[in-house]
Amino acid sequence: MPMDVSRLLLEARQCLDSGQYDSATSKLEKVLAVVPESAESHVEALVHLGEILWQRGKYEEARDILKKAQELGEKRGYVSLSARAQRLTGNTLIDQGFGQLAERAYRTALEMFESVDDARGIARAYNNLGIISVDKGNFVDALRYYEQSLNMHRELGDEVGTGMCLNNIGEIHRFKGEYELAEGLYQESLVGDTERGDRYGQAICWGNLGAVSYGRKEYSKAEERVQRAVQIFNRLGTRDLVYVEIRGLLVGIMAATKRFAEGQIHLDAIWDAAEGLNSDAADIICNFYGGLLAQRQWNLSFARKHYNNCLELSKRARSFEFVLLSLMQLVEIEMLHYRVTGEDEYLEAMRNTLHQALDLAQRHNLHGPLVELMVLNALFHVESQNPEQGLEFLAEAKEVCHKKGF
């Protein structure tokens, strides 16, 4: 009986979307074994296989497969498939911290999608360009791209794309400290992922919801949510960048609740995953949480080393979020070092780092980080023997909290 290639490809796509990567790979390999390279279904199978390798954090292997798919697609005139391979190549690059190369790939893919009026491809590319804009700290452009992508996905009835956009818009609101808005968007995405049986999507939503609770310092709730995400990743066998990012939250939670031994277990786990990814983005996350765990145990020199590593990598990868987060933690480190030693060089370093962080938060209208920095600014003035000025900054921080509902 002849193989039903179209059915196999559809089933493979469904398995891929629900995180059943082994089943999807098995079906795709069957297609590749019997369909000639010149056939459109062969190129489509390669694109799906490249996507699975990307999701699993096997970036070099993914790029090799996607390059072959792109070349075959261009040779045979399968423009949309070639563009998809180009866009997914961008995904592998951004996960490794190569933002400029990723942006180039996304813009090339967008042009290709537009040339054949591929609405779904255009919507996906807009979403990717939104991620690039976030990494640059350009939240206005990011929201514009995300909202364009969201509207197009909804018109197409593309629930997977809709869920991605909801999560990404939620990320902007969470980083700005607008937790209620972020929570609502993540919950909406979670409902859709659950109805579709998309386990990978559910893991992302639970991790993002955990990040909201972590930001609110609701550590018990945060731990419960993040653990649900990690359990799903474990069942899927996923050790990609998203796994590193979400499990990293558990390091932060353990540090905040002084469960340092447990925190070290989670830190070791994300370092192990990062080593297999060859990714600056993963190393950024590991260094940040390594610094956080060391700081909470008063190993200030070790924490400083990790935060500086995180800052250097973040600047190289143009990861705006972790540039700001690293600077904020370094402000705390300088203050703590000054309190321990009484040496003015630490107070001066605190002032300089604080001004850099405040400038970023104010320029990008990030109220959540701004409140924390205003409190640190108040503490700086107290340490500088200027308590009256410190009280003024605390009053300003309180006013911002009141206005924003923090």
mmCIF file of C-alpha atoms in Angstrom:
data_model
loop_
_atom_site.group_PDB
_atom_site.id
_atom_site.type_symbol
_atom_site.label_atom_id
_atom_site.label_comp_id
_atom_site.label_asym_id
_atom_site.label_seq_id
_atom_site.Cartn_x
_atom_site.Cartn_y
_atom_site.Cartn_z
ATOM 1 C CA MET A 1 0.000 0.000 0.000
ATOM 2 C CA PRO A 2 1.529 3.375 -1.019
ATOM 3 C CA MET A 3 2.574 5.718 1.779
ATOM 4 C CA ASP A 4 0.245 8.653 2.429
ATOM 5 C CA VAL A 5 2.916 11.359 2.560
ATOM 6 C CA SER A 6 0.488 14.225 3.163
ATOM 7 C CA ARG A 7 -1.003 12.425 6.149
ATOM 8 C CA LEU A 8 2.429 11.661 7.595
ATOM 9 C CA LEU A 9 3.490 15.293 7.268
ATOM 10 C CA LEU A 10 0.290 16.477 8.945
ATOM 11 C CA GLU A 11 0.743 14.011 11.805
ATOM 12 C CA ALA A 12 4.406 15.001 12.163
ATOM 13 C CA ARG A 13 3.398 18.671 12.394
ATOM 14 C CA GLN A 14 0.810 17.864 15.051
ATOM 15 C CA CYS A 15 3.381 15.879 17.039
ATOM 16 C CA LEU A 16 5.889 18.725 16.691
ATOM 17 C CA ASP A 17 3.387 21.319 17.927
ATOM 18 C CA SER A 18 2.552 19.191 20.972
ATOM 19 C CA GLY A 19 6.208 18.536 21.813
ATOM 20 C CA GLN A 20 6.235 14.869 20.763
ATOM 21 C CA TYR A 21 9.570 15.266 19.015
ATOM 22 C CA ASP A 22 10.555 11.583 18.785
ATOM 23 C CA SER A 23 7.266 10.647 17.128
ATOM 24 C CA ALA A 24 7.503 13.619 14.779
ATOM 25 C CA THR A 25 11.091 12.757 13.840
ATOM 26 C CA SER A 26 10.163 9.133 13.112
ATOM 27 C CA LYS A 27 7.384 10.195 10.738
ATOM 28 C CA LEU A 28 9.583 12.746 8.989
ATOM 29 C CA GLU A 29 12.365 10.237 8.471
ATOM 30 C CA LYS A 30 9.876 7.923 6.747
ATOM 31 C CA VAL A 31 8.939 10.732 4.383
ATOM 32 C CA LEU A 32 12.566 11.604 3.645
ATOM 33 C CA ALA A 33 13.398 7.938 2.961
ATOM 34 C CA VAL A 34 10.853 7.530 0.146
ATOM 35 C CA VAL A 35 10.268 11.001 -1.318
ATOM 36 C CA PRO A 36 12.863 12.394 -3.776
ATOM 37 C CA GLU A 37 14.723 15.614 -2.960
ATOM 38 C CA SER A 38 13.024 17.373 -5.838
ATOM 39 C CA ALA A 39 9.589 16.964 -4.240
ATOM 40 C CA GLU A 40 8.010 19.740 -2.185
ATOM 41 C CA SER A 41 7.112 17.258 0.570
ATOM 42 C CA HIS A 42 10.800 16.339 0.954
ATOM 43 C CA VAL A 43 11.735 19.986 1.544
ATOM 44 C CA GLU A 44 8.822 20.421 3.951
ATOM 45 C CA ALA A 45 9.987 17.395 5.946
ATOM 46 C CA LEU A 46 13.489 18.904 6.169
ATOM 47 C CA VAL A 47 12.050 22.190 7.457
ATOM 48 C CA HIS A 48 10.073 20.357 10.154
ATOM 49 C CA LEU A 49 13.129 18.324 11.122
ATOM 50 C CA GLY A 50 15.219 21.494 11.394
ATOM 51 C CA GLU A 51 12.562 23.000 13.646
ATOM 52 C CA ILE A 52 12.687 19.967 15.955
ATOM 53 C CA LEU A 53 16.478 20.190 16.197
ATOM 54 C CA TRP A 54 16.174 23.895 17.038
ATOM 55 C CA GLN A 55 13.571 23.193 19.720
ATOM 56 C CA ARG A 56 15.926 20.620 21.224
ATOM 57 C CA GLY A 57 18.791 23.095 21.300
ATOM 58 C CA LYS A 58 20.843 21.307 18.619
ATOM 59 C CA TYR A 59 21.576 24.513 16.780
ATOM 60 C CA GLU A 60 24.424 23.469 14.489
ATOM 61 C CA GLU A 61 22.576 20.350 13.317
ATOM 62 C CA ALA A 62 19.433 22.418 12.810
ATOM 63 C CA ARG A 63 21.264 24.946 10.639
ATOM 64 C CA ASP A 64 22.749 22.196 8.487
ATOM 65 C CA ILE A 65 19.310 20.700 7.819
ATOM 66 C CA LEU A 66 17.691 24.098 7.286
ATOM 67 C CA LYS A 67 20.439 25.181 4.883
ATOM 68 C CA LYS A 68 19.765 22.105 2.769
ATOM 69 C CA ALA A 69 16.017 22.815 2.860
ATOM 70 C CA GLN A 70 16.584 26.434 1.886
ATOM 71 C CA GLU A 71 18.848 25.544 -1.025
ATOM 72 C CA LEU A 72 16.459 22.881 -2.340
ATOM 73 C CA GLY A 73 13.537 25.263 -1.941
ATOM 74 C CA GLU A 74 15.276 28.021 -3.876
ATOM 75 C CA LYS A 75 16.343 25.603 -6.618
ATOM 76 C CA ARG A 76 12.841 24.165 -7.061
ATOM 77 C CA GLY A 77 10.876 27.369 -6.562
ATOM 78 C CA TYR A 78 9.358 26.462 -3.168
ATOM 79 C CA VAL A 79 9.696 30.031 -1.919
ATOM 80 C CA SER A 80 7.589 29.743 1.238
ATOM 81 C CA LEU A 81 9.453 26.644 2.404
ATOM 82 C CA SER A 82 12.803 28.274 1.684
ATOM 83 C CA ALA A 83 11.664 31.346 3.651
ATOM 84 C CA ARG A 84 10.565 29.156 6.579
ATOM 85 C CA ALA A 85 13.997 27.549 6.640
ATOM 86 C CA GLN A 86 15.571 31.020 6.650
ATOM 87 C CA ARG A 87 13.329 32.194 9.504
ATOM 88 C CA LEU A 88 14.039 29.105 11.612
ATOM 89 C CA THR A 89 17.756 29.617 10.998
ATOM 90 C CA GLY A 90 17.232 33.025 12.597
ATOM 91 C CA ASN A 91 15.716 31.275 15.619
ATOM 92 C CA THR A 92 18.848 29.177 16.093
ATOM 93 C CA LEU A 93 21.017 32.274 15.826
ATOM 94 C CA ILE A 94 19.084 34.385 18.327
ATOM 95 C CA ASP A 95 19.098 31.528 20.831
ATOM 96 C CA GLN A 96 22.884 31.513 20.629
ATOM 97 C CA GLY A 97 23.082 35.273 21.130
ATOM 98 C CA PHE A 98 23.777 36.272 17.518
ATOM 99 C CA GLY A 99 21.131 38.971 17.347
ATOM 100 C CA GLN A 100 22.417 40.835 14.274
ATOM 101 C CA LEU A 101 22.668 37.662 12.200
ATOM 102 C CA ALA A 102 19.232 36.587 13.396
ATOM 103 C CA GLU A 103 17.690 39.925 12.417
ATOM 104 C CA ARG A 104 19.225 39.635 8.962
ATOM 105 C CA ALA A 105 17.744 36.152 8.571
ATOM 106 C CA TYR A 106 14.294 37.327 9.718
ATOM 107 C CA ARG A 107 14.246 40.311 7.354
ATOM 108 C CA THR A 108 15.318 38.149 4.434
ATOM 109 C CA ALA A 109 12.596 35.634 5.296
ATOM 110 C CA LEU A 110 10.008 38.431 5.549
ATOM 111 C CA GLU A 111 10.880 39.677 2.063
ATOM 112 C CA MET A 112 10.538 36.147 0.697
ATOM 113 C CA PHE A 113 7.176 35.610 2.404
ATOM 114 C CA GLU A 114 5.925 38.950 1.099
ATOM 115 C CA SER A 115 7.011 38.067 -2.452
ATOM 116 C CA VAL A 116 4.543 35.156 -2.509
ATOM 117 C CA ASP A 117 1.918 36.746 -0.229
ATOM 118 C CA ASP A 118 2.378 34.082 2.477
ATOM 119 C CA ALA A 119 0.308 35.625 5.289
ATOM 120 C CA ARG A 120 1.235 33.039 7.917
ATOM 121 C CA GLY A 121 4.925 33.398 7.121
ATOM 122 C CA ILE A 122 4.672 37.199 7.302
ATOM 123 C CA ALA A 123 2.916 36.949 10.678
ATOM 124 C CA ARG A 124 5.639 34.645 12.045
ATOM 125 C CA ALA A 125 8.390 36.959 10.788
ATOM 126 C CA TYR A 126 6.738 39.972 12.456
ATOM 127 C CA ASN A 127 6.739 38.041 15.725
ATOM 128 C CA ASN A 128 10.450 37.293 15.318
ATOM 129 C CA LEU A 129 11.247 40.931 14.589
ATOM 130 C CA GLY A 130 9.375 41.826 17.764
ATOM 131 C CA ILE A 131 11.770 39.608 19.710
ATOM 132 C CA ILE A 132 14.717 41.373 18.075
ATOM 133 C CA SER A 133 13.243 44.744 19.079
ATOM 134 C CA VAL A 134 12.870 43.586 22.701
ATOM 135 C CA ASP A 135 16.512 42.538 22.786
ATOM 136 C CA LYS A 136 17.392 46.053 21.634
ATOM 137 C CA GLY A 137 15.199 47.563 24.347
ATOM 138 C CA ASN A 138 12.850 49.054 21.738
ATOM 139 C CA PHE A 139 9.532 48.104 23.298
ATOM 140 C CA VAL A 140 7.459 50.449 21.118
ATOM 141 C CA ASP A 141 8.561 48.701 17.917
ATOM 142 C CA ALA A 142 8.304 45.320 19.634
ATOM 143 C CA LEU A 143 4.668 45.878 20.571
ATOM 144 C CA ARG A 144 3.912 47.105 17.062
ATOM 145 C CA TYR A 145 5.390 43.945 15.528
ATOM 146 C CA TYR A 146 3.694 41.673 18.076
ATOM 147 C CA GLU A 147 0.288 43.281 17.618
ATOM 148 C CA GLN A 148 0.553 43.076 13.825
ATOM 149 C CA SER A 149 1.518 39.432 14.166
ATOM 150 C CA LEU A 150 -1.257 38.722 16.680
ATOM 151 C CA ASN A 151 -3.936 40.268 14.472
ATOM 152 C CA MET A 152 -2.768 38.305 11.432
ATOM 153 C CA HIS A 153 -2.598 35.018 13.333
ATOM 154 C CA ARG A 154 -6.100 35.551 14.685
ATOM 155 C CA GLU A 155 -7.442 36.301 11.193
ATOM 156 C CA LEU A 156 -5.806 33.106 9.943
ATOM 157 C CA GLY A 157 -7.185 31.079 12.838
ATOM 158 C CA ASP A 158 -3.611 30.106 13.738
ATOM 159 C CA GLU A 159 -3.837 29.238 17.435
ATOM 160 C CA VAL A 160 -0.154 28.355 17.795
ATOM 161 C CA GLY A 161 0.907 31.733 16.418
ATOM 162 C CA THR A 162 -1.706 33.504 18.527
ATOM 163 C CA GLY A 163 -0.351 31.860 21.668
ATOM 164 C CA MET A 164 3.214 32.858 20.829
ATOM 165 C CA CYS A 165 2.212 36.492 20.392
ATOM 166 C CA LEU A 166 0.199 36.579 23.623
ATOM 167 C CA ASN A 167 3.206 35.252 25.523
ATOM 168 C CA ASN A 168 5.566 37.739 23.913
ATOM 169 C CA ILE A 169 3.311 40.726 24.591
ATOM 170 C CA GLY A 170 2.985 39.451 28.147
ATOM 171 C CA GLU A 171 6.780 39.430 28.456
ATOM 172 C CA ILE A 172 6.938 43.155 27.734
ATOM 173 C CA HIS A 173 4.271 43.944 30.333
ATOM 174 C CA ARG A 174 5.989 41.699 32.891
ATOM 175 C CA PHE A 175 9.353 43.357 32.396
ATOM 176 C CA LYS A 176 7.729 46.773 32.764
ATOM 177 C CA GLY A 177 6.209 45.616 36.060
ATOM 178 C CA GLU A 178 2.646 45.468 34.691
ATOM 179 C CA TYR A 179 2.023 42.071 36.232
ATOM 180 C CA GLU A 180 -1.764 41.979 36.025
ATOM 181 C CA LEU A 181 -1.702 42.550 32.260
ATOM 182 C CA ALA A 182 1.028 39.956 31.817
ATOM 183 C CA GLU A 183 -0.840 37.395 33.925
ATOM 184 C CA GLY A 184 -3.992 37.788 31.837
ATOM 185 C CA LEU A 185 -2.147 37.298 28.556
ATOM 186 C CA TYR A 186 -0.291 34.219 29.814
ATOM 187 C CA GLN A 187 -3.513 32.695 31.132
ATOM 188 C CA GLU A 188 -5.232 33.282 27.783
ATOM 189 C CA SER A 189 -2.350 31.571 25.989
ATOM 190 C CA LEU A 190 -2.373 28.689 28.470
ATOM 191 C CA VAL A 191 -6.052 27.992 27.800
ATOM 192 C CA GLY A 192 -5.389 27.674 24.082
ATOM 193 C CA ASP A 193 -2.293 25.507 24.562
ATOM 194 C CA THR A 194 -4.179 23.199 26.926
ATOM 195 C CA GLU A 195 -7.125 22.826 24.548
ATOM 196 C CA ARG A 196 -4.744 21.943 21.693
ATOM 197 C CA GLY A 197 -2.669 19.583 23.800
ATOM 198 C CA ASP A 198 0.440 21.681 23.120
ATOM 199 C CA ARG A 199 2.643 20.558 25.999
ATOM 200 C CA TYR A 200 5.635 22.684 25.025
ATOM 201 C CA GLY A 201 3.406 25.754 24.869
ATOM 202 C CA GLN A 202 1.931 24.889 28.259
ATOM 203 C CA ALA A 203 5.424 24.662 29.742
ATOM 204 C CA ILE A 204 6.262 28.126 28.424
ATOM 205 C CA CYS A 205 3.035 29.563 29.858
ATOM 206 C CA TRP A 206 3.583 27.998 33.284
ATOM 207 C CA GLY A 207 7.138 29.318 33.299
ATOM 208 C CA ASN A 208 5.967 32.803 32.357
ATOM 209 C CA LEU A 209 3.263 32.711 35.019
ATOM 210 C CA GLY A 210 5.935 31.671 37.489
ATOM 211 C CA ALA A 211 7.994 34.688 36.434
ATOM 212 C CA VAL A 212 5.010 36.938 37.224
ATOM 213 C CA SER A 213 4.716 35.434 40.705
ATOM 214 C CA TYR A 214 8.484 35.718 41.169
ATOM 215 C CA GLY A 215 8.334 39.402 40.213
ATOM 216 C CA ARG A 216 5.590 39.882 42.794
ATOM 217 C CA LYS A 217 7.762 38.046 45.361
ATOM 218 C CA GLU A 218 5.074 35.366 45.739
ATOM 219 C CA TYR A 219 7.733 32.684 45.960
ATOM 220 C CA SER A 220 5.597 29.703 46.922
ATOM 221 C CA LYS A 221 3.229 30.298 44.014
ATOM 222 C CA ALA A 222 6.144 30.983 41.701
ATOM 223 C CA GLU A 223 7.809 27.707 42.654
ATOM 224 C CA GLU A 224 4.634 25.710 42.048
ATOM 225 C CA ARG A 225 4.165 27.233 38.609
ATOM 226 C CA VAL A 226 7.782 26.877 37.497
ATOM 227 C CA GLN A 227 7.957 23.287 38.728
ATOM 228 C CA ARG A 228 4.965 22.470 36.519
ATOM 229 C CA ALA A 229 6.870 23.851 33.549
ATOM 230 C CA VAL A 230 10.053 21.934 34.391
ATOM 231 C CA GLN A 231 8.104 18.690 34.812
ATOM 232 C CA ILE A 232 6.704 19.086 31.298
ATOM 233 C CA PHE A 233 10.161 19.821 29.877
ATOM 234 C CA ASN A 234 11.489 16.714 31.633
ATOM 235 C CA ARG A 235 8.745 14.558 30.125
ATOM 236 C CA LEU A 236 9.506 15.997 26.687
ATOM 237 C CA GLY A 237 13.261 15.621 27.145
ATOM 238 C CA THR A 238 13.672 19.294 26.256
ATOM 239 C CA ARG A 239 16.913 21.042 27.213
ATOM 240 C CA ASP A 240 16.726 24.157 25.057
ATOM 241 C CA LEU A 241 17.204 27.838 25.866
ATOM 242 C CA VAL A 242 13.639 28.176 27.166
ATOM 243 C CA TYR A 243 14.300 25.317 29.619
ATOM 244 C CA VAL A 244 17.427 27.124 30.863
ATOM 245 C CA GLU A 245 15.533 30.385 31.258
ATOM 246 C CA ILE A 246 12.573 28.869 33.096
ATOM 247 C CA ARG A 247 14.495 26.486 35.352
ATOM 248 C CA GLY A 248 16.791 29.404 36.167
ATOM 249 C CA LEU A 249 13.821 30.965 37.946
ATOM 250 C CA LEU A 250 14.028 28.112 40.452
ATOM 251 C CA VAL A 251 17.571 29.211 41.310
ATOM 252 C CA GLY A 252 16.238 32.693 42.003
ATOM 253 C CA ILE A 253 13.378 31.332 44.091
ATOM 254 C CA MET A 254 15.699 29.119 46.145
ATOM 255 C CA ALA A 255 18.082 32.035 46.663
ATOM 256 C CA ALA A 256 15.239 34.291 47.824
ATOM 257 C CA THR A 257 13.968 31.647 50.263
ATOM 258 C CA LYS A 258 17.498 30.741 51.485
ATOM 259 C CA ARG A 259 17.357 27.155 50.232
ATOM 260 C CA PHE A 260 20.848 27.358 48.864
ATOM 261 C CA ALA A 261 21.580 23.650 48.424
ATOM 262 C CA GLU A 262 18.447 23.234 46.306
ATOM 263 C CA GLY A 263 19.374 26.348 44.389
ATOM 264 C CA GLN A 264 22.760 24.856 43.564
ATOM 265 C CA ILE A 265 21.099 21.716 42.179
ATOM 266 C CA HIS A 266 19.009 23.811 39.800
ATOM 267 C CA LEU A 267 22.013 25.970 38.888
ATOM 268 C CA ASP A 268 24.067 22.878 38.032
ATOM 269 C CA ALA A 269 21.172 21.625 35.886
ATOM 270 C CA ILE A 270 20.972 24.786 33.791
ATOM 271 C CA TRP A 271 24.763 24.942 33.402
ATOM 272 C CA ASP A 272 24.681 21.326 32.168
ATOM 273 C CA ALA A 273 21.996 22.237 29.640
ATOM 274 C CA ALA A 274 23.860 25.399 28.590
ATOM 275 C CA GLU A 275 27.038 23.471 27.876
ATOM 276 C CA GLY A 276 25.191 21.474 25.238
ATOM 277 C CA LEU A 277 23.760 24.584 23.590
ATOM 278 C CA ASN A 278 26.919 26.595 22.804
ATOM 279 C CA SER A 279 24.821 29.696 23.394
ATOM 280 C CA ASP A 280 25.760 33.113 24.758
ATOM 281 C CA ALA A 281 22.098 33.575 25.670
ATOM 282 C CA ALA A 282 22.174 30.453 27.873
ATOM 283 C CA ASP A 283 25.487 31.494 29.457
ATOM 284 C CA ILE A 284 23.988 34.920 30.237
ATOM 285 C CA ILE A 285 21.154 33.299 32.186
ATOM 286 C CA CYS A 286 23.460 30.916 34.049
ATOM 287 C CA ASN A 287 25.864 33.690 35.035
ATOM 288 C CA PHE A 288 23.015 35.880 36.252
ATOM 289 C CA TYR A 289 21.498 33.220 38.491
ATOM 290 C CA GLY A 290 24.951 32.077 39.609
ATOM 291 C CA GLY A 291 25.544 35.634 40.784
ATOM 292 C CA LEU A 292 22.179 35.771 42.521
ATOM 293 C CA LEU A 293 22.814 32.548 44.442
ATOM 294 C CA ALA A 294 26.300 33.693 45.461
ATOM 295 C CA GLN A 295 25.034 37.129 46.515
ATOM 296 C CA ARG A 296 22.363 35.726 48.802
ATOM 297 C CA GLN A 297 25.097 33.672 50.510
ATOM 298 C CA TRP A 298 27.259 36.794 50.913
ATOM 299 C CA ASN A 299 29.924 35.555 48.532
ATOM 300 C CA LEU A 300 30.112 39.051 47.077
ATOM 301 C CA SER A 301 33.314 38.719 45.026
ATOM 302 C CA PHE A 302 32.012 35.569 43.324
ATOM 303 C CA ALA A 303 28.655 37.260 42.694
ATOM 304 C CA ARG A 304 30.386 40.291 41.191
ATOM 305 C CA LYS A 305 32.352 38.019 38.827
ATOM 306 C CA HIS A 306 29.156 36.332 37.609
ATOM 307 C CA TYR A 307 27.278 39.616 37.152
ATOM 308 C CA ASN A 308 30.177 41.142 35.224
ATOM 309 C CA ASN A 309 30.303 38.070 32.986
ATOM 310 C CA CYS A 310 26.559 38.374 32.471
ATOM 311 C CA LEU A 311 26.869 42.078 31.663
ATOM 312 C CA GLU A 312 29.710 41.565 29.172
ATOM 313 C CA LEU A 313 27.887 38.728 27.388
ATOM 314 C CA SER A 314 24.606 40.674 27.394
ATOM 315 C CA LYS A 315 26.204 43.692 25.765
ATOM 316 C CA ARG A 316 27.821 41.470 23.146
ATOM 317 C CA ALA A 317 24.540 39.666 22.455
ATOM 318 C CA ARG A 318 22.568 42.934 22.684
ATOM 319 C CA SER A 319 20.314 41.432 25.334
ATOM 320 C CA PHE A 320 18.786 44.565 26.834
ATOM 321 C CA GLU A 321 16.921 42.807 29.641
ATOM 322 C CA PHE A 322 19.999 41.210 31.152
ATOM 323 C CA VAL A 323 22.116 44.320 30.667
ATOM 324 C CA LEU A 324 19.683 46.139 32.936
ATOM 325 C CA LEU A 325 19.258 43.254 35.391
ATOM 326 C CA SER A 326 23.038 42.827 35.708
ATOM 327 C CA LEU A 327 23.533 46.520 36.350
ATOM 328 C CA MET A 328 20.830 46.480 39.033
ATOM 329 C CA GLN A 329 22.463 43.575 40.848
ATOM 330 C CA LEU A 330 25.903 45.189 40.586
ATOM 331 C CA VAL A 331 24.476 48.284 42.287
ATOM 332 C CA GLU A 332 23.480 46.058 45.223
ATOM 333 C CA ILE A 333 26.902 44.388 45.251
ATOM 334 C CA GLU A 334 28.716 47.739 45.438
ATOM 335 C CA MET A 335 26.454 48.836 48.290
ATOM 336 C CA LEU A 336 27.031 45.627 50.228
ATOM 337 C CA HIS A 337 30.791 45.835 49.682
ATOM 338 C CA TYR A 338 30.760 49.425 50.944
ATOM 339 C CA ARG A 339 28.836 48.421 54.067
ATOM 340 C CA VAL A 340 31.365 45.662 54.773
ATOM 341 C CA THR A 341 34.524 47.673 54.068
ATOM 342 C CA GLY A 342 33.563 51.341 54.400
ATOM 343 C CA GLU A 343 35.788 52.059 51.377
ATOM 344 C CA ASP A 344 34.634 55.003 49.258
ATOM 345 C CA GLU A 345 35.590 53.338 45.969
ATOM 346 C CA TYR A 346 32.598 51.008 46.345
ATOM 347 C CA LEU A 347 30.256 53.922 46.998
ATOM 348 C CA GLU A 348 31.555 55.670 43.872
ATOM 349 C CA ALA A 349 31.140 52.487 41.846
ATOM 350 C CA MET A 350 27.592 52.203 43.196
ATOM 351 C CA ARG A 351 26.827 55.749 42.056
ATOM 352 C CA ASN A 352 28.190 55.208 38.541
ATOM 353 C CA THR A 353 26.437 51.870 38.029
ATOM 354 C CA LEU A 354 23.193 53.213 39.476
ATOM 355 C CA HIS A 355 23.180 56.120 37.022
ATOM 356 C CA GLN A 356 23.658 53.733 34.082
ATOM 357 C CA ALA A 357 20.769 51.547 35.235
ATOM 358 C CA LEU A 358 18.470 54.488 36.010
ATOM 359 C CA ASP A 359 19.124 55.973 32.581
ATOM 360 C CA LEU A 360 18.106 52.713 30.877
ATOM 361 C CA ALA A 361 14.970 52.225 32.977
ATOM 362 C CA GLN A 362 13.820 55.832 32.555
ATOM 363 C CA ARG A 363 14.604 55.960 28.840
ATOM 364 C CA HIS A 364 12.510 52.861 28.174
ATOM 365 C CA ASN A 365 9.741 53.697 30.654
ATOM 366 C CA LEU A 366 10.206 50.501 32.697
ATOM 367 C CA HIS A 367 8.299 51.249 35.869
ATOM 368 C CA GLY A 368 8.995 47.963 37.657
ATOM 369 C CA PRO A 369 12.798 48.153 37.461
ATOM 370 C CA LEU A 370 12.594 51.926 37.955
ATOM 371 C CA VAL A 371 10.940 51.562 41.362
ATOM 372 C CA GLU A 372 13.660 49.161 42.540
ATOM 373 C CA LEU A 373 16.327 51.536 41.282
ATOM 374 C CA MET A 374 14.691 54.515 42.998
ATOM 375 C CA VAL A 375 14.847 52.592 46.268
ATOM 376 C CA LEU A 376 18.522 51.803 45.637
ATOM 377 C CA ASN A 377 19.084 55.474 44.842
ATOM 378 C CA ALA A 378 17.528 56.372 48.184
ATOM 379 C CA LEU A 379 19.826 53.912 49.939
ATOM 380 C CA PHE A 380 22.811 55.386 48.110
ATOM 381 C CA HIS A 381 22.011 58.823 49.496
ATOM 382 C CA VAL A 382 21.591 57.385 52.989
ATOM 383 C CA GLU A 383 24.997 55.727 52.708
ATOM 384 C CA SER A 384 26.367 59.075 51.428
ATOM 385 C CA GLN A 385 25.170 60.779 54.630
ATOM 386 C CA ASN A 386 22.313 62.521 52.842
ATOM 387 C CA PRO A 387 19.230 60.921 54.423
ATOM 388 C CA GLU A 388 16.898 63.810 53.524
ATOM 389 C CA GLN A 389 17.526 63.267 49.819
ATOM 390 C CA GLY A 390 17.117 59.541 50.358
ATOM 391 C CA LEU A 391 13.684 60.052 51.896
ATOM 392 C CA GLU A 392 12.651 62.152 48.902
ATOM 393 C CA PHE A 393 13.570 59.337 46.513
ATOM 394 C CA LEU A 394 11.660 56.838 48.656
ATOM 395 C CA ALA A 395 8.598 59.098 48.514
ATOM 396 C CA GLU A 396 8.907 59.259 44.706
ATOM 397 C CA ALA A 397 9.171 55.489 44.510
ATOM 398 C CA LYS A 398 6.066 55.138 46.673
ATOM 399 C CA GLU A 399 4.175 57.525 44.394
ATOM 400 C CA VAL A 400 5.104 55.482 41.306
ATOM 401 C CA CYS A 401 3.957 52.303 43.073
ATOM 402 C CA HIS A 402 0.645 53.929 43.941
ATOM 403 C CA LYS A 403 0.069 55.147 40.364
ATOM 404 C CA LYS A 404 0.986 51.816 38.778
ATOM 405 C CA GLY A 405 -0.738 49.615 41.341
ATOM 406 C CA PHE A 406 2.458 47.868 42.471
#
